[in-house]
Tab-separated table of C-alpha atoms and ligand atoms in Angstrom:
chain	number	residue	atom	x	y	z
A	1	UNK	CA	86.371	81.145	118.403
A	2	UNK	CA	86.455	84.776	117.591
A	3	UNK	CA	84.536	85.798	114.301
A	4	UNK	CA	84.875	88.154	111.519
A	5	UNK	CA	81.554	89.882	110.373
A	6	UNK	CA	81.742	89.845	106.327
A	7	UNK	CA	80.512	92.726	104.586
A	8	UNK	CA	77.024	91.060	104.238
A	9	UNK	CA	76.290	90.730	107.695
A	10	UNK	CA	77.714	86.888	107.657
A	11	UNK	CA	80.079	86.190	110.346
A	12	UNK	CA	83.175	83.676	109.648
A	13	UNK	CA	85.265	82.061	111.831
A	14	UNK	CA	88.666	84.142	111.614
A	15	UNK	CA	90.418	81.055	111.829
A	16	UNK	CA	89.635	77.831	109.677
A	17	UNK	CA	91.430	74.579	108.500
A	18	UNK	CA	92.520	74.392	105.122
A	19	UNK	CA	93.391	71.255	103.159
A	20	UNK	CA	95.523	72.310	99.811
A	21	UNK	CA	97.902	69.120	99.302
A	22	UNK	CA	96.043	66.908	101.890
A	23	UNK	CA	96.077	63.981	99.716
A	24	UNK	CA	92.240	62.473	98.941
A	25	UNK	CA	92.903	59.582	100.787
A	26	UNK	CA	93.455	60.929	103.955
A	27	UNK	CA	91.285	64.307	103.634
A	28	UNK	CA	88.363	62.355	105.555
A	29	UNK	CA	90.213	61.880	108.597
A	30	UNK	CA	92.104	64.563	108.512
A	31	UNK	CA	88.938	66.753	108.612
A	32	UNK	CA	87.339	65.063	111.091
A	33	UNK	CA	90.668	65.489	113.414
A	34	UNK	CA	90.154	69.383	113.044
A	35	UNK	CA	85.921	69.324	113.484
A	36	UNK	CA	86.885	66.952	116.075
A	37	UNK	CA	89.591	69.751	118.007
A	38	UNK	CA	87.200	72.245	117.463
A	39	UNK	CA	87.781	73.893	113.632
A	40	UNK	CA	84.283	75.293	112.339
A	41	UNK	CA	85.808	76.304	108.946
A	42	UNK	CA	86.903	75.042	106.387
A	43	UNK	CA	88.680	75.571	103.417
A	44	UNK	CA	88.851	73.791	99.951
A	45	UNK	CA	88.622	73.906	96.354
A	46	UNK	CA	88.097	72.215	92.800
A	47	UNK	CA	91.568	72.385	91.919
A	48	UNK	CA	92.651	70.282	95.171
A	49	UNK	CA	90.331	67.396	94.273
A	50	UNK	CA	89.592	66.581	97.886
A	51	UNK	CA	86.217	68.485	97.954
A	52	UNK	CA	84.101	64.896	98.443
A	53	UNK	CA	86.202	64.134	101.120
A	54	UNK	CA	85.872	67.093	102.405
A	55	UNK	CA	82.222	66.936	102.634
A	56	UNK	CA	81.968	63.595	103.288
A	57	UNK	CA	83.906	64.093	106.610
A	58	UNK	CA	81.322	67.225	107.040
A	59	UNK	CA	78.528	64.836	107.222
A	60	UNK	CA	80.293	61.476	108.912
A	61	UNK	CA	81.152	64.198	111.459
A	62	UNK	CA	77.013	64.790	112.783
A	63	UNK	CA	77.950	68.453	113.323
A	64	UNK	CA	74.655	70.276	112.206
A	65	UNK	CA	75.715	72.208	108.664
A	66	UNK	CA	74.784	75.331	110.216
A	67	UNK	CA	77.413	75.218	112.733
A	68	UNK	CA	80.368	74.463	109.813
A	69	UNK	CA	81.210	77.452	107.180
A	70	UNK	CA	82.375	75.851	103.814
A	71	UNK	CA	84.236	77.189	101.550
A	72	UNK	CA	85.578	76.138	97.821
A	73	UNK	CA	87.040	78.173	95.038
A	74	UNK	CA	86.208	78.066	91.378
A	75	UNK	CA	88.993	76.587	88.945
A	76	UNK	CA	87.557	76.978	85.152
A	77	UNK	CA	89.185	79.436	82.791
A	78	UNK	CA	87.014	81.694	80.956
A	79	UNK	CA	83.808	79.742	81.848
A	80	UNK	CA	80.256	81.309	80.499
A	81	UNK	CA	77.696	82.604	82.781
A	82	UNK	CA	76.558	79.102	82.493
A	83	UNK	CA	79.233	77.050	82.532
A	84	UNK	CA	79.834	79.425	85.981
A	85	UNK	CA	76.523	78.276	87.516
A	86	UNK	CA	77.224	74.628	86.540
A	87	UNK	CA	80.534	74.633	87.533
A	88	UNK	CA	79.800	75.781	91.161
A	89	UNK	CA	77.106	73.465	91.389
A	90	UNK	CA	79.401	70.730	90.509
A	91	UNK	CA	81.093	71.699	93.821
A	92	UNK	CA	77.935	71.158	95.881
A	93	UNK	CA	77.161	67.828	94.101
A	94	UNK	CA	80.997	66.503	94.632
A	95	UNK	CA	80.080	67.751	98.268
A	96	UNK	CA	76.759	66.446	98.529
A	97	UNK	CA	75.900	69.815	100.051
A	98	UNK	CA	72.562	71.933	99.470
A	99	UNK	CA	74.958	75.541	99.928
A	100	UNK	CA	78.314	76.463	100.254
A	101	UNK	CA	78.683	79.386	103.019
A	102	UNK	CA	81.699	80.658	100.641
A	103	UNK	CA	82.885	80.485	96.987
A	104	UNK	CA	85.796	82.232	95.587
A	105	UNK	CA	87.049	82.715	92.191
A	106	UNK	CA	90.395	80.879	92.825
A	107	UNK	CA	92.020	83.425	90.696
A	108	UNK	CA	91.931	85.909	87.685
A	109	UNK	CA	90.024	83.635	85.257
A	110	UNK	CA	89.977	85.909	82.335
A	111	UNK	CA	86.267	86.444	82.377
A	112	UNK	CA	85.813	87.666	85.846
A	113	UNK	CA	82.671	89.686	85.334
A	114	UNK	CA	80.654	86.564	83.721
A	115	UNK	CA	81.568	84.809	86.547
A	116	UNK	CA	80.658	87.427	89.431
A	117	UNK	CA	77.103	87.838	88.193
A	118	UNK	CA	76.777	84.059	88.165
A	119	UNK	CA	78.194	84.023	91.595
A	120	UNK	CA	75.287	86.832	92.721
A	121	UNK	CA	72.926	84.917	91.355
A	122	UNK	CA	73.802	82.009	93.340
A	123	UNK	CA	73.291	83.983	96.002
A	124	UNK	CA	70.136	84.887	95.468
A	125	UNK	CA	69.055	81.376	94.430
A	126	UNK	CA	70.213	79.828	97.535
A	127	UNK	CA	73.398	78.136	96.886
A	128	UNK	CA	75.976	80.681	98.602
A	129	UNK	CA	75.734	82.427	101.139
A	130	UNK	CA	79.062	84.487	100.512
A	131	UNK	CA	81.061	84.901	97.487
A	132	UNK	CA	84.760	86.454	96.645
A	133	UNK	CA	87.772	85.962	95.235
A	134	UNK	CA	91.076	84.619	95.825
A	135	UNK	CA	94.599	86.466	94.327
A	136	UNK	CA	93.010	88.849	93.059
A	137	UNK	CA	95.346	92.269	92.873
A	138	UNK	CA	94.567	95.848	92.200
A	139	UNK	CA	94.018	95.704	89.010
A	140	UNK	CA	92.000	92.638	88.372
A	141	UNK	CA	90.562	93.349	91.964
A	142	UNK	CA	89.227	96.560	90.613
A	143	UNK	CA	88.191	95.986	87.553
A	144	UNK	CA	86.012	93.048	89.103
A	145	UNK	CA	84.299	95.456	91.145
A	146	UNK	CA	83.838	98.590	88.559
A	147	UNK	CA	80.873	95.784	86.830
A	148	UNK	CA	79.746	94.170	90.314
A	149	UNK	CA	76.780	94.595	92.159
A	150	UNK	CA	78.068	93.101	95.395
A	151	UNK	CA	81.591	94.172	96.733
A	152	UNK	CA	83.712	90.551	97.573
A	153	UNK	CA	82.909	89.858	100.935
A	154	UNK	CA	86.762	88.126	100.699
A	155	UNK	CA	90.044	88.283	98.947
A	156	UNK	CA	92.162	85.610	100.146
A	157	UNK	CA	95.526	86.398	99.337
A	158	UNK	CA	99.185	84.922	100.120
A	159	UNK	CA	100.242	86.329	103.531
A	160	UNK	CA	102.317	85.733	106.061
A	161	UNK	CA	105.030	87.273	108.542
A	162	UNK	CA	107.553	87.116	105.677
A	163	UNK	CA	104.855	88.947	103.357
A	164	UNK	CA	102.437	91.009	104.762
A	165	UNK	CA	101.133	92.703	101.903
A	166	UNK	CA	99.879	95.879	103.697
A	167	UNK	CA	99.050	98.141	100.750
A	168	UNK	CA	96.962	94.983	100.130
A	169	UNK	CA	95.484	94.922	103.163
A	170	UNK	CA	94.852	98.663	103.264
A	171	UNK	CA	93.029	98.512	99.625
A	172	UNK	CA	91.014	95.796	101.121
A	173	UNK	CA	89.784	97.902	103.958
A	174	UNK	CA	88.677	100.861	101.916
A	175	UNK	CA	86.624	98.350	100.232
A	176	UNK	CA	85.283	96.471	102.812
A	177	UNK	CA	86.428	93.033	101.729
A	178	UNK	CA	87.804	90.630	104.529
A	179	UNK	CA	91.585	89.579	103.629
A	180	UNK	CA	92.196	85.803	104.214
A	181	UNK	CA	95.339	84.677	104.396
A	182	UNK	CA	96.470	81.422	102.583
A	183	UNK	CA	100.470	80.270	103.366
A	184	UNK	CA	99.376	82.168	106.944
A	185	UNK	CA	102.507	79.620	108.024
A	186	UNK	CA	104.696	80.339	105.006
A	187	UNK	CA	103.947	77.037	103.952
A	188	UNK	CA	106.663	75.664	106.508
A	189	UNK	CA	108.990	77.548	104.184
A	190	UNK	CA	112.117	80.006	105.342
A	191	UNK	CA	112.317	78.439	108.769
A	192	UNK	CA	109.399	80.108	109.810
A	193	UNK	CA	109.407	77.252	112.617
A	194	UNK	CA	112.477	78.076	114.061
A	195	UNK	CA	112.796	81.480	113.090
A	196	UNK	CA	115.183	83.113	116.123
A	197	UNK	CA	112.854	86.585	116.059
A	198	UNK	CA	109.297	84.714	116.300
A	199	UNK	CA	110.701	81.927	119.247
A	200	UNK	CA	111.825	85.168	121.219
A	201	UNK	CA	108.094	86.331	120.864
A	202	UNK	CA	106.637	83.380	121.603
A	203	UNK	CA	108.873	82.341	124.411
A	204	UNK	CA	107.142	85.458	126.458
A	205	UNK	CA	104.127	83.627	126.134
A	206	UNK	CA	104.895	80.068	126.340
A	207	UNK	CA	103.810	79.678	122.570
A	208	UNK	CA	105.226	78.488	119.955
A	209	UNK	CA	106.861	80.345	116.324
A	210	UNK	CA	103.442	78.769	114.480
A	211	UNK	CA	101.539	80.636	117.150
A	212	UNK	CA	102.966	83.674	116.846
A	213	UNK	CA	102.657	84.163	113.301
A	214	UNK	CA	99.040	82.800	113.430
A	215	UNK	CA	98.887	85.667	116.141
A	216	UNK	CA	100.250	88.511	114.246
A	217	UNK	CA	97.412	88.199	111.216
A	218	UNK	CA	94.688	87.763	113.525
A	219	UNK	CA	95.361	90.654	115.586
A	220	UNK	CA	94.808	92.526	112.388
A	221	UNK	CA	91.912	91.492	111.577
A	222	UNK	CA	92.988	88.586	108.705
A	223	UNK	CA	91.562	85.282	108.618
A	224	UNK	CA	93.986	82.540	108.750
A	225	UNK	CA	93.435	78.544	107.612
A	226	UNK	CA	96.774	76.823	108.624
A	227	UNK	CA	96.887	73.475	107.318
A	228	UNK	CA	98.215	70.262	109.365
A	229	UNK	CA	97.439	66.915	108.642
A	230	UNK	CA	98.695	65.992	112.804
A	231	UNK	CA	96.363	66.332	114.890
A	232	UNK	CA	98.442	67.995	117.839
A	233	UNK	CA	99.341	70.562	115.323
A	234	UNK	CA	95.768	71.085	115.209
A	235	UNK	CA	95.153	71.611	117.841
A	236	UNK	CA	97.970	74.052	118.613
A	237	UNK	CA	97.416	75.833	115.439
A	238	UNK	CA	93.715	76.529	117.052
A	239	UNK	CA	95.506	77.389	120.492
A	240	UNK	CA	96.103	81.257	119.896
A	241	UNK	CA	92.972	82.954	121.628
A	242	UNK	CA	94.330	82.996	124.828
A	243	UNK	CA	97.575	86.006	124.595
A	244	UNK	CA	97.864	88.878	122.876
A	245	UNK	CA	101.000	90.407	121.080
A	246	UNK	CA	102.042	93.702	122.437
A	247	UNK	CA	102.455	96.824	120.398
A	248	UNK	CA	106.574	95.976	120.161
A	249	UNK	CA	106.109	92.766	119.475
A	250	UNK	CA	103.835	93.677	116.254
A	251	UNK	CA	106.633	96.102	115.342
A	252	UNK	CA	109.398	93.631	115.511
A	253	UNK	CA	107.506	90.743	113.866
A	254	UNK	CA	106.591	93.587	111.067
A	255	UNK	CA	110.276	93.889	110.534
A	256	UNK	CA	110.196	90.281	108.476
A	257	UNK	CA	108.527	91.561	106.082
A	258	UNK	CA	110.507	91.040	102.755
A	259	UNK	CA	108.237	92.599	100.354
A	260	UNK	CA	107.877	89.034	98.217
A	261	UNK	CA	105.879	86.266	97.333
A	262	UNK	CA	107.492	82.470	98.662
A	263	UNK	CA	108.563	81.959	94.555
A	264	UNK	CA	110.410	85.337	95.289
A	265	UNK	CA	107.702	87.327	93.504
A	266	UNK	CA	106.744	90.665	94.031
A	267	UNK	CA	102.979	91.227	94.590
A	268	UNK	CA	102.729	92.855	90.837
A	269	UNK	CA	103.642	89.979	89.315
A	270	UNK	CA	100.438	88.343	90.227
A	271	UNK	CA	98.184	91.035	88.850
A	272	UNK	CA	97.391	89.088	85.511
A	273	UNK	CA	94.659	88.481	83.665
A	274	UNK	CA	94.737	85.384	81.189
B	301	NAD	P1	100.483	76.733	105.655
B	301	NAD	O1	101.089	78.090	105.714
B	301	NAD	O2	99.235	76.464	106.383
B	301	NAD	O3	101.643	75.737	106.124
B	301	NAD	C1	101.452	74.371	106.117
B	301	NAD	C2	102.771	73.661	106.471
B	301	NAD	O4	103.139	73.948	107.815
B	301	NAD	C3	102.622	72.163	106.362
B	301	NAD	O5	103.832	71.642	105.854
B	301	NAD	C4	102.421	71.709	107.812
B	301	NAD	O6	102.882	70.427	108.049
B	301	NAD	C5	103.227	72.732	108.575
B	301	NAD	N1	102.659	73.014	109.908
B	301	NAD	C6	101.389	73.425	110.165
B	301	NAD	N2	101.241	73.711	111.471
B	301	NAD	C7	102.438	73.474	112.063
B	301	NAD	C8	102.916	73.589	113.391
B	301	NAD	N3	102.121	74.033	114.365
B	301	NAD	N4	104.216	73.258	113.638
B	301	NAD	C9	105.021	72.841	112.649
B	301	NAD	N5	104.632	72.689	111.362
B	301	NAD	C10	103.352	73.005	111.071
B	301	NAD	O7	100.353	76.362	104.093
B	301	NAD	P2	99.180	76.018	103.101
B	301	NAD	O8	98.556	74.719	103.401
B	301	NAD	O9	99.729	76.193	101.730
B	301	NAD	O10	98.099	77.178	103.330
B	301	NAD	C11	96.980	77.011	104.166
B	301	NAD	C12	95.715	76.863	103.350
B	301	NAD	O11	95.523	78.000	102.505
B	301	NAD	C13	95.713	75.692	102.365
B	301	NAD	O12	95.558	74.458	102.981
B	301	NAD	C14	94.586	76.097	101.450
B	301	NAD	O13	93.338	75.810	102.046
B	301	NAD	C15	94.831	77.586	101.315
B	301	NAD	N6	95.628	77.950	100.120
B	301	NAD	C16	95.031	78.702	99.159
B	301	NAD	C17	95.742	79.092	98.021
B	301	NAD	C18	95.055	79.936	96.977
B	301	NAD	O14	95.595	80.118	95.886
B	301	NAD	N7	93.889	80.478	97.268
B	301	NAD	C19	97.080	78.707	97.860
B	301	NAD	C20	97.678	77.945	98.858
B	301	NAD	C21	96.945	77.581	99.987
């Protein structure tokens, strides 16, 4: 597994599982399929509900902690400083876990600042290791960071072949936050599967469309966490380490880019700020 160092020196898998709409009853399983094909990462968050599960499968799975990097997200508009430190710690008692190696602000919650200096806190206390945010745009990005005294070590952001948000990516850079990618399969949307461009790519290598497109954000750098709730998909969502995509094969998968969101969005219309 190839890693990406975060802007504190902490290194995260740059490609993780994640489990948005893998229904509670089946997260356990599900997540001990993907620690038991070899995922290291993982990715949840209040607002999916499956958090237990998720650590519940953690534990059942007798992987040391230290070898697994968690991650959840805040969901709590306009929380206090307090209700920030409670609410995260909520998290780690739903998860029966002593730290989470990642929390992110799921998005803009109106009161960002409150709940960044709870968040560095945390840190210092003992119960994260990492924190960031999650669709978090120029303007709320920045604004966020005028008050902070740690720079997000992650934004994770829609992206995908169909929406590769560069100047996103490039304002990320400058600041030295990691960009994760959530949807980094479209969310199985647009025919992304079967999509004529990405099979001719793939075909090259004897990989699949889902490979490629994997391929394309990790050659840049961006974290992926593709969610499957088969485990052969697993397993071949993990099986991209092993080819590399040539310089005209970037360009032409760069030539899907439509410039929107899967709702048909542009990126602006996500910069608000409750
Ligand atoms: P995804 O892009 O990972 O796509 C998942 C879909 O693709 C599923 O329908 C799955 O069955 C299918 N699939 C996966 N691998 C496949 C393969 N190899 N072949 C064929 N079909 C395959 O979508 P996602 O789950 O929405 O995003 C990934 C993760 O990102 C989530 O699970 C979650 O952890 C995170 N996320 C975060 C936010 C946020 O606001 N921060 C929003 C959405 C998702």
């Amino acid at each position: 597994m190839q890693n990406v160092k975060l802007n504190n020196g902490i290194e995260m898998p740059i490609l993780g599982y994640g489990v948005y709409m893998v229904d509670p009853s089946i997260t356990e399983r599900c997540v001990l399929d993907a620690l038991s094909v070899g995922y290291r990462s993982l990715d949840t968050a209040q607002y999916y509900e499956n958090e237990a599960m998720v650590g519940a499968a953690v534990r059942a799975s007798g992987i040391p902690r230290d070898e697994i990097f968690i991650t959840s997200k805040l969901c709590q508009t306009r929380p206090s400083y307090a209700q920030a430190k409670e609410n995260v710690k909520g998290s780690l008692r739903r998860m029966k876990l002593d730290y989470l190696d990642l929390m992110l602000i799921h998005w803009p919650m109106g009161n960002d600042s409150d709940i960044w200096l709870a968040f560095e806190d945390l840190v210092k206390e003992g119960y994260l290791r990492s924190i960031g945010v999650s669709n978090f745009y120029p303007e709320t990005y920045e604004a966020l960071v005028k008050n902070a005294s740690v720079i997000p070590a992650v934004n994770q952001i829609e992206t995908h072949v169909f929406y590769q948000q560069r100047p996103m990516v490039e304002l990320m850079a400058r600041y030295g936050t990691a960009v994760e990618s959530w949807g980094p399969l479209a969310e199985g949307l647009n025919g992304i599967f079967s999509h004529p461009a990405l099979m001719e790519v793939g075909n090259a290598h004897g990989k699949t469309a889902a490979q490629v497109a994997l391929r394309f954000l990790i050659q840049q750098g961006i974290i992926v966490i593709p969610k499957s709730v088969h485990k052969e998909r697993m397993i071949q969502n993990m099986d991209v380490f092993d080819f590399e995509l040539s310089e005209d094969e970037m360009a032409a998968v760069r030539r899907l880019d439509t410039g929107h969101n899967l709702e048909g969005w542009p990126a602006d219309a996500l910069r608000y700020n409750p």
